[in-house]
mmCIF file of C-alpha atoms in Angstrom:
data_model
loop_
_atom_site.group_PDB
_atom_site.id
_atom_site.type_symbol
_atom_site.label_atom_id
_atom_site.label_comp_id
_atom_site.label_asym_id
_atom_site.label_seq_id
_atom_site.Cartn_x
_atom_site.Cartn_y
_atom_site.Cartn_z
ATOM 1 C CA UNK A 1 44.172 68.847 88.049
ATOM 2 C CA UNK A 2 47.445 68.332 86.170
ATOM 3 C CA UNK A 3 48.647 70.489 83.323
ATOM 4 C CA UNK A 4 51.302 69.603 80.811
ATOM 5 C CA UNK A 5 54.575 71.491 80.409
ATOM 6 C CA UNK A 6 55.340 72.774 76.918
ATOM 7 C CA UNK A 7 57.941 72.202 74.239
ATOM 8 C CA UNK A 8 59.257 75.086 72.146
ATOM 9 C CA UNK A 9 58.875 74.437 68.423
ATOM 10 C CA UNK A 10 61.494 75.550 65.915
ATOM 11 C CA UNK A 11 59.594 78.768 65.170
ATOM 12 C CA UNK A 12 59.219 79.688 68.850
ATOM 13 C CA UNK A 13 55.625 78.482 69.250
ATOM 14 C CA UNK A 14 54.904 76.738 72.559
ATOM 15 C CA UNK A 15 53.191 73.329 72.257
ATOM 16 C CA UNK A 16 51.977 71.339 75.273
ATOM 17 C CA UNK A 17 53.937 68.130 75.711
ATOM 18 C CA UNK A 18 50.819 66.031 76.365
ATOM 19 C CA UNK A 19 47.481 66.210 74.601
ATOM 20 C CA UNK A 20 44.267 64.374 73.855
ATOM 21 C CA UNK A 21 44.020 62.395 70.635
ATOM 22 C CA UNK A 22 40.641 61.651 69.081
ATOM 23 C CA UNK A 23 41.538 58.976 66.520
ATOM 24 C CA UNK A 24 38.590 56.556 66.340
ATOM 25 C CA UNK A 25 36.572 58.650 68.786
ATOM 26 C CA UNK A 26 33.031 58.652 67.452
ATOM 27 C CA UNK A 27 31.406 62.041 66.838
ATOM 28 C CA UNK A 28 28.921 61.244 69.616
ATOM 29 C CA UNK A 29 31.732 60.773 72.146
ATOM 30 C CA UNK A 30 34.220 63.381 70.949
ATOM 31 C CA UNK A 31 32.598 66.576 72.252
ATOM 32 C CA UNK A 32 32.355 65.259 75.802
ATOM 33 C CA UNK A 33 35.882 63.827 75.697
ATOM 34 C CA UNK A 34 37.329 67.172 74.606
ATOM 35 C CA UNK A 35 35.485 69.268 77.171
ATOM 36 C CA UNK A 36 36.355 66.740 79.901
ATOM 37 C CA UNK A 37 40.031 66.786 78.909
ATOM 38 C CA UNK A 38 40.194 70.577 79.015
ATOM 39 C CA UNK A 39 38.583 70.570 82.468
ATOM 40 C CA UNK A 40 41.283 68.090 83.555
ATOM 41 C CA UNK A 41 44.077 70.400 82.409
ATOM 42 C CA UNK A 42 44.738 69.302 78.832
ATOM 43 C CA UNK A 43 45.670 72.180 76.559
ATOM 44 C CA UNK A 44 46.428 70.247 73.349
ATOM 45 C CA UNK A 45 43.729 68.583 71.250
ATOM 46 C CA UNK A 46 44.723 66.582 68.157
ATOM 47 C CA UNK A 47 42.310 65.640 65.386
ATOM 48 C CA UNK A 48 42.381 65.158 61.604
ATOM 49 C CA UNK A 49 40.129 65.573 58.608
ATOM 50 C CA UNK A 50 40.189 61.810 58.205
ATOM 51 C CA UNK A 51 38.792 61.266 61.701
ATOM 52 C CA UNK A 52 35.488 62.912 60.720
ATOM 53 C CA UNK A 53 35.108 64.552 64.138
ATOM 54 C CA UNK A 54 36.536 68.047 63.651
ATOM 55 C CA UNK A 55 33.124 69.638 64.177
ATOM 56 C CA UNK A 56 32.727 67.858 67.514
ATOM 57 C CA UNK A 57 36.249 68.847 68.600
ATOM 58 C CA UNK A 58 35.372 72.489 68.008
ATOM 59 C CA UNK A 59 32.139 72.096 69.943
ATOM 60 C CA UNK A 60 33.992 70.481 72.847
ATOM 61 C CA UNK A 61 36.397 73.425 72.996
ATOM 62 C CA UNK A 62 33.511 75.897 73.030
ATOM 63 C CA UNK A 63 31.640 73.958 75.707
ATOM 64 C CA UNK A 64 34.719 73.957 77.927
ATOM 65 C CA UNK A 65 34.375 77.713 78.342
ATOM 66 C CA UNK A 66 38.119 78.217 78.049
ATOM 67 C CA UNK A 67 39.510 81.022 75.925
ATOM 68 C CA UNK A 68 40.526 79.853 72.455
ATOM 69 C CA UNK A 69 44.046 81.191 72.934
ATOM 70 C CA UNK A 70 44.584 78.740 75.791
ATOM 71 C CA UNK A 71 44.006 75.595 73.683
ATOM 72 C CA UNK A 72 46.521 74.261 71.142
ATOM 73 C CA UNK A 73 44.544 72.719 68.273
ATOM 74 C CA UNK A 74 46.048 70.394 65.679
ATOM 75 C CA UNK A 75 44.411 68.897 62.625
ATOM 76 C CA UNK A 76 45.758 67.117 59.576
ATOM 77 C CA UNK A 77 45.388 67.222 55.808
ATOM 78 C CA UNK A 78 44.357 63.903 54.255
ATOM 79 C CA UNK A 79 46.392 62.931 51.216
ATOM 80 C CA UNK A 80 43.447 62.871 48.803
ATOM 81 C CA UNK A 81 43.573 66.671 49.230
ATOM 82 C CA UNK A 82 47.280 66.974 48.433
ATOM 83 C CA UNK A 83 48.279 69.468 45.781
ATOM 84 C CA UNK A 84 48.496 73.218 46.322
ATOM 85 C CA UNK A 85 44.963 74.421 45.620
ATOM 86 C CA UNK A 86 43.303 71.302 47.027
ATOM 87 C CA UNK A 87 45.228 71.683 50.283
ATOM 88 C CA UNK A 88 44.123 75.295 50.691
ATOM 89 C CA UNK A 89 40.496 74.308 50.122
ATOM 90 C CA UNK A 90 40.741 71.447 52.614
ATOM 91 C CA UNK A 91 42.254 73.775 55.217
ATOM 92 C CA UNK A 92 39.262 76.098 54.877
ATOM 93 C CA UNK A 93 36.896 73.157 55.293
ATOM 94 C CA UNK A 94 38.687 72.017 58.454
ATOM 95 C CA UNK A 95 38.601 75.523 59.919
ATOM 96 C CA UNK A 96 34.886 75.798 59.155
ATOM 97 C CA UNK A 97 34.127 72.453 60.786
ATOM 98 C CA UNK A 98 36.209 73.336 63.838
ATOM 99 C CA UNK A 99 34.650 76.788 64.015
ATOM 100 C CA UNK A 100 38.067 78.396 64.400
ATOM 101 C CA UNK A 101 39.872 81.314 62.788
ATOM 102 C CA UNK A 102 43.321 79.731 62.893
ATOM 103 C CA UNK A 103 45.096 76.489 63.704
ATOM 104 C CA UNK A 104 47.951 76.115 66.129
ATOM 105 C CA UNK A 105 49.411 73.239 64.096
ATOM 106 C CA UNK A 106 48.538 71.840 60.667
ATOM 107 C CA UNK A 107 50.085 68.563 59.537
ATOM 108 C CA UNK A 108 50.406 66.543 56.349
ATOM 109 C CA UNK A 109 48.833 63.281 57.500
ATOM 110 C CA UNK A 110 51.026 60.882 55.483
ATOM 111 C CA UNK A 111 53.776 61.066 52.911
ATOM 112 C CA UNK A 112 52.785 59.611 49.556
ATOM 113 C CA UNK A 113 56.089 58.340 48.180
ATOM 114 C CA UNK A 114 54.617 57.396 44.794
ATOM 115 C CA UNK A 115 53.166 60.929 44.345
ATOM 116 C CA UNK A 116 55.695 63.029 46.190
ATOM 117 C CA UNK A 117 55.210 66.012 43.898
ATOM 118 C CA UNK A 118 51.682 66.317 45.305
ATOM 119 C CA UNK A 119 53.061 65.944 48.833
ATOM 120 C CA UNK A 120 55.484 68.814 48.186
ATOM 121 C CA UNK A 121 52.760 70.958 46.599
ATOM 122 C CA UNK A 122 50.606 70.442 49.696
ATOM 123 C CA UNK A 123 53.557 71.432 51.873
ATOM 124 C CA UNK A 124 53.944 74.667 49.904
ATOM 125 C CA UNK A 125 50.291 75.401 50.644
ATOM 126 C CA UNK A 126 51.026 74.875 54.333
ATOM 127 C CA UNK A 127 53.979 77.257 54.046
ATOM 128 C CA UNK A 128 51.591 79.868 52.645
ATOM 129 C CA UNK A 129 49.158 79.340 55.538
ATOM 130 C CA UNK A 130 52.042 79.728 57.963
ATOM 131 C CA UNK A 131 53.211 82.962 56.342
ATOM 132 C CA UNK A 132 49.672 84.352 56.593
ATOM 133 C CA UNK A 133 49.399 83.429 60.270
ATOM 134 C CA UNK A 134 46.425 81.160 59.680
ATOM 135 C CA UNK A 135 48.456 78.216 60.909
ATOM 136 C CA UNK A 136 50.848 79.107 63.706
ATOM 137 C CA UNK A 137 53.022 76.060 63.010
ATOM 138 C CA UNK A 138 53.148 73.380 60.318
ATOM 139 C CA UNK A 139 54.469 69.869 60.337
ATOM 140 C CA UNK A 140 54.201 66.335 59.052
ATOM 141 C CA UNK A 141 52.997 62.967 60.251
ATOM 142 C CA UNK A 142 54.450 59.528 59.550
ATOM 143 C CA UNK A 143 57.488 60.859 57.676
ATOM 144 C CA UNK A 144 60.583 58.643 57.677
ATOM 145 C CA UNK A 145 64.143 60.033 57.489
ATOM 146 C CA UNK A 146 64.105 59.619 53.702
ATOM 147 C CA UNK A 147 60.778 61.445 53.401
ATOM 148 C CA UNK A 148 62.127 64.312 55.515
ATOM 149 C CA UNK A 149 65.201 64.483 53.308
ATOM 150 C CA UNK A 150 63.131 64.555 50.116
ATOM 151 C CA UNK A 151 60.922 67.289 51.541
ATOM 152 C CA UNK A 152 63.869 69.371 52.777
ATOM 153 C CA UNK A 153 65.366 69.402 49.280
ATOM 154 C CA UNK A 154 62.300 71.246 47.969
ATOM 155 C CA UNK A 155 60.860 73.063 50.983
ATOM 156 C CA UNK A 156 61.447 76.486 52.478
ATOM 157 C CA UNK A 157 60.186 75.755 55.998
ATOM 158 C CA UNK A 158 61.425 72.930 58.216
ATOM 159 C CA UNK A 159 58.517 70.995 59.761
ATOM 160 C CA UNK A 160 57.963 71.898 63.400
ATOM 161 C CA UNK A 161 56.581 68.467 64.345
ATOM 162 C CA UNK A 162 56.732 64.920 63.022
ATOM 163 C CA UNK A 163 53.849 62.862 64.464
ATOM 164 C CA UNK A 164 54.666 59.152 64.255
ATOM 165 C CA UNK A 165 53.765 55.755 65.649
ATOM 166 C CA UNK A 166 55.872 55.527 68.799
ATOM 167 C CA UNK A 167 55.515 53.349 71.895
ATOM 168 C CA UNK A 168 57.777 51.065 73.948
ATOM 169 C CA UNK A 169 57.483 48.215 71.437
ATOM 170 C CA UNK A 170 58.276 50.548 68.493
ATOM 171 C CA UNK A 171 60.543 53.226 69.891
ATOM 172 C CA UNK A 172 61.944 54.578 66.586
ATOM 173 C CA UNK A 173 65.316 55.773 67.979
ATOM 174 C CA UNK A 174 66.786 56.539 64.552
ATOM 175 C CA UNK A 175 63.831 58.638 63.464
ATOM 176 C CA UNK A 176 63.746 60.489 66.779
ATOM 177 C CA UNK A 177 67.420 61.307 66.337
ATOM 178 C CA UNK A 178 66.880 62.570 62.782
ATOM 179 C CA UNK A 179 63.955 64.702 63.954
ATOM 180 C CA UNK A 180 66.113 66.190 66.706
ATOM 181 C CA UNK A 181 68.971 66.932 64.315
ATOM 182 C CA UNK A 182 66.549 68.803 62.057
ATOM 183 C CA UNK A 183 64.996 70.734 64.955
ATOM 184 C CA UNK A 184 61.713 68.822 64.681
ATOM 185 C CA UNK A 185 59.710 67.817 67.773
ATOM 186 C CA UNK A 186 58.683 64.157 67.678
ATOM 187 C CA UNK A 187 55.084 63.512 68.647
ATOM 188 C CA UNK A 188 53.774 60.020 69.400
ATOM 189 C CA UNK A 189 50.470 58.722 68.163
ATOM 190 C CA UNK A 190 49.302 55.486 69.785
ATOM 191 C CA UNK A 191 51.799 56.242 72.569
ATOM 192 C CA UNK A 192 50.830 53.239 74.690
ATOM 193 C CA UNK A 193 50.785 50.813 71.746
ATOM 194 C CA UNK A 194 47.074 50.250 71.182
ATOM 195 C CA UNK A 195 47.554 50.451 67.407
ATOM 196 C CA UNK A 196 48.775 46.863 67.530
ATOM 197 C CA UNK A 197 45.199 45.794 68.240
ATOM 198 C CA UNK A 198 43.408 48.440 66.152
ATOM 199 C CA UNK A 199 45.327 47.914 62.940
ATOM 200 C CA UNK A 200 46.233 44.249 62.950
ATOM 201 C CA UNK A 201 42.834 43.113 64.161
ATOM 202 C CA UNK A 202 44.360 40.218 66.035
ATOM 203 C CA UNK A 203 45.202 39.254 69.588
ATOM 204 C CA UNK A 204 48.792 40.251 70.151
ATOM 205 C CA UNK A 205 50.891 38.122 72.454
ATOM 206 C CA UNK A 206 51.817 40.999 74.693
ATOM 207 C CA UNK A 207 51.205 44.704 74.919
ATOM 208 C CA UNK A 208 53.425 47.345 76.516
ATOM 209 C CA UNK A 209 51.013 47.846 79.413
ATOM 210 C CA UNK A 210 51.334 44.216 80.516
ATOM 211 C CA UNK A 211 55.111 43.915 80.180
ATOM 212 C CA UNK A 212 56.822 43.109 83.503
ATOM 213 C CA UNK A 213 59.289 45.989 83.165
ATOM 214 C CA UNK A 214 56.407 48.464 82.987
ATOM 215 C CA UNK A 215 54.157 46.817 85.550
ATOM 216 C CA UNK A 216 57.041 46.708 88.040
ATOM 217 C CA UNK A 217 57.641 50.434 87.575
ATOM 218 C CA UNK A 218 53.925 51.078 87.991
ATOM 219 C CA UNK A 219 54.029 49.292 91.322
ATOM 220 C CA UNK A 220 57.189 51.149 92.401
ATOM 221 C CA UNK A 221 55.722 54.584 91.706
ATOM 222 C CA UNK A 222 52.100 53.783 92.624
ATOM 223 C CA UNK A 223 51.066 54.689 89.095
ATOM 224 C CA UNK A 224 49.258 52.801 86.336
ATOM 225 C CA UNK A 225 51.198 51.151 83.498
ATOM 226 C CA UNK A 226 49.781 53.755 81.084
ATOM 227 C CA UNK A 227 51.101 56.563 83.275
ATOM 228 C CA UNK A 228 54.556 54.942 83.296
ATOM 229 C CA UNK A 229 54.568 54.706 79.494
ATOM 230 C CA UNK A 230 53.383 58.280 79.036
ATOM 231 C CA UNK A 231 56.007 59.511 81.485
ATOM 232 C CA UNK A 232 58.620 57.609 79.430
ATOM 233 C CA UNK A 233 57.635 59.694 76.410
ATOM 234 C CA UNK A 234 58.059 62.907 78.380
ATOM 235 C CA UNK A 235 61.479 61.791 79.649
ATOM 236 C CA UNK A 236 62.508 61.206 76.019
ATOM 237 C CA UNK A 237 61.420 64.730 75.074
ATOM 238 C CA UNK A 238 58.581 63.331 72.979
ATOM 239 C CA UNK A 239 55.085 64.817 72.841
ATOM 240 C CA UNK A 240 52.305 62.259 73.353
ATOM 241 C CA UNK A 241 48.631 62.367 72.386
ATOM 242 C CA UNK A 242 46.873 59.403 74.051
ATOM 243 C CA UNK A 243 43.307 58.801 72.925
ATOM 244 C CA UNK A 244 40.430 58.107 75.282
ATOM 245 C CA UNK A 245 36.751 58.955 75.639
ATOM 246 C CA UNK A 246 36.501 57.630 79.207
ATOM 247 C CA UNK A 247 36.605 60.406 81.830
ATOM 248 C CA UNK A 248 38.578 58.312 84.326
ATOM 249 C CA UNK A 249 41.190 57.377 81.717
ATOM 250 C CA UNK A 250 41.439 60.945 80.433
ATOM 251 C CA UNK A 251 42.156 62.137 83.984
ATOM 252 C CA UNK A 252 44.635 59.296 84.559
ATOM 253 C CA UNK A 253 46.639 60.002 81.411
ATOM 254 C CA UNK A 254 47.393 63.607 82.327
ATOM 255 C CA UNK A 255 48.370 62.813 85.919
ATOM 256 C CA UNK A 256 52.026 62.129 85.107
ATOM 257 C CA UNK A 257 53.795 65.307 86.158
ATOM 258 C CA UNK A 258 54.302 64.547 89.844
ATOM 259 C CA UNK A 259 57.036 61.925 89.358
ATOM 260 C CA UNK A 260 59.934 61.136 87.041
ATOM 261 C CA UNK A 261 61.772 58.049 85.821
ATOM 262 C CA UNK A 262 65.502 57.567 86.205
ATOM 263 C CA UNK A 263 67.765 57.344 83.155
ATOM 264 C CA UNK A 264 68.166 53.606 83.782
ATOM 265 C CA UNK A 265 64.401 53.142 83.934
ATOM 266 C CA UNK A 266 63.908 55.069 80.701
ATOM 267 C CA UNK A 267 66.579 52.905 79.074
ATOM 268 C CA UNK A 268 64.915 49.713 80.337
ATOM 269 C CA UNK A 269 61.626 50.715 78.714
ATOM 270 C CA UNK A 270 63.380 51.750 75.502
ATOM 271 C CA UNK A 271 65.034 48.313 75.405
ATOM 272 C CA UNK A 272 61.583 46.747 74.917
ATOM 273 C CA UNK A 273 61.647 47.997 71.319
ATOM 274 C CA UNK A 274 60.858 45.146 68.909
ATOM 275 C CA UNK A 275 61.397 47.174 65.760
ATOM 276 C CA UNK A 276 57.983 45.940 64.621
ATOM 277 C CA UNK A 277 55.520 48.535 63.398
ATOM 278 C CA UNK A 278 51.931 48.098 64.555
ATOM 279 C CA UNK A 279 50.266 50.461 62.085
ATOM 280 C CA UNK A 280 50.580 51.236 58.365
ATOM 281 C CA UNK A 281 53.981 51.426 56.690
ATOM 282 C CA UNK A 282 54.478 54.990 55.345
ATOM 283 C CA UNK A 283 56.384 53.610 52.353
ATOM 284 C CA UNK A 284 53.238 51.831 51.161
ATOM 285 C CA UNK A 285 50.704 54.609 51.617
ATOM 286 C CA UNK A 286 48.495 55.536 48.677
ATOM 287 C CA UNK A 287 44.796 56.043 48.040
ATOM 288 C CA UNK A 288 44.565 52.346 47.200
ATOM 289 C CA UNK A 289 46.315 51.373 50.431
ATOM 290 C CA UNK A 290 43.510 52.789 52.564
ATOM 291 C CA UNK A 291 40.801 51.602 50.171
ATOM 292 C CA UNK A 292 38.422 53.712 48.156
ATOM 293 C CA UNK A 293 36.641 55.344 51.079
ATOM 294 C CA UNK A 294 37.461 59.014 51.203
ATOM 295 C CA UNK A 295 37.429 61.182 54.313
ATOM 296 C CA UNK A 296 34.036 62.279 55.568
#
């Protein structure tokens, strides 16, 4: 059983470097995936109101038998609940569904550039939750350097985490640097690049896991391509939250702490960056962008 090391957030909170994501995990599969991951040594579970599986995440934690204090739980506020009072109500709903008394990390799921006043008002609600100890850390997701700058001009608390699309084909070096300069830990969603298939709905010509640079390293270290990519994130100082509901894959993804990549190998993977985003563009996000369907 492997267990992730931790990163220290800008308020001193310890966050595991590697966790389980449950984006697109069906409610029927989520509980088992969470309890399996905890048994395999995961101590970070990431969900969101939008994923409609918070209840099952909470059940998976309870079924694991582990003490609540040993699991770092993240969820996210969907932007239809932005605004101060709406954000506080949505937080209570998430806590109720999870069956928890506090969150380790609460994130704004997306910036809404066309309604940034509401984004800021939601952030102020998160600052209140932080001050009350109901969220031990607060952060953002999918914020670009300009969004971080706009928020900083009106915020009291610096986000602890910025969770973004990040994988070898979209390495986001500028944004990672800005995060670091602001004392923000970068966290990667879709860390192995699967979003290219999920979001675009098309057969992509090549994925990170099949690139010769990565497959050669997998052969060298007797690891899988996914393990090489996840180790690359750790070498960069990035937190990663790979999603899976398959027990074998869940166990594989956490088994990355018995080897390391050289600086040259990390650079070779980083050089695969295409600059092409696989998922939604944060500059275009609005209620209309995601359609009329609200979160469950």
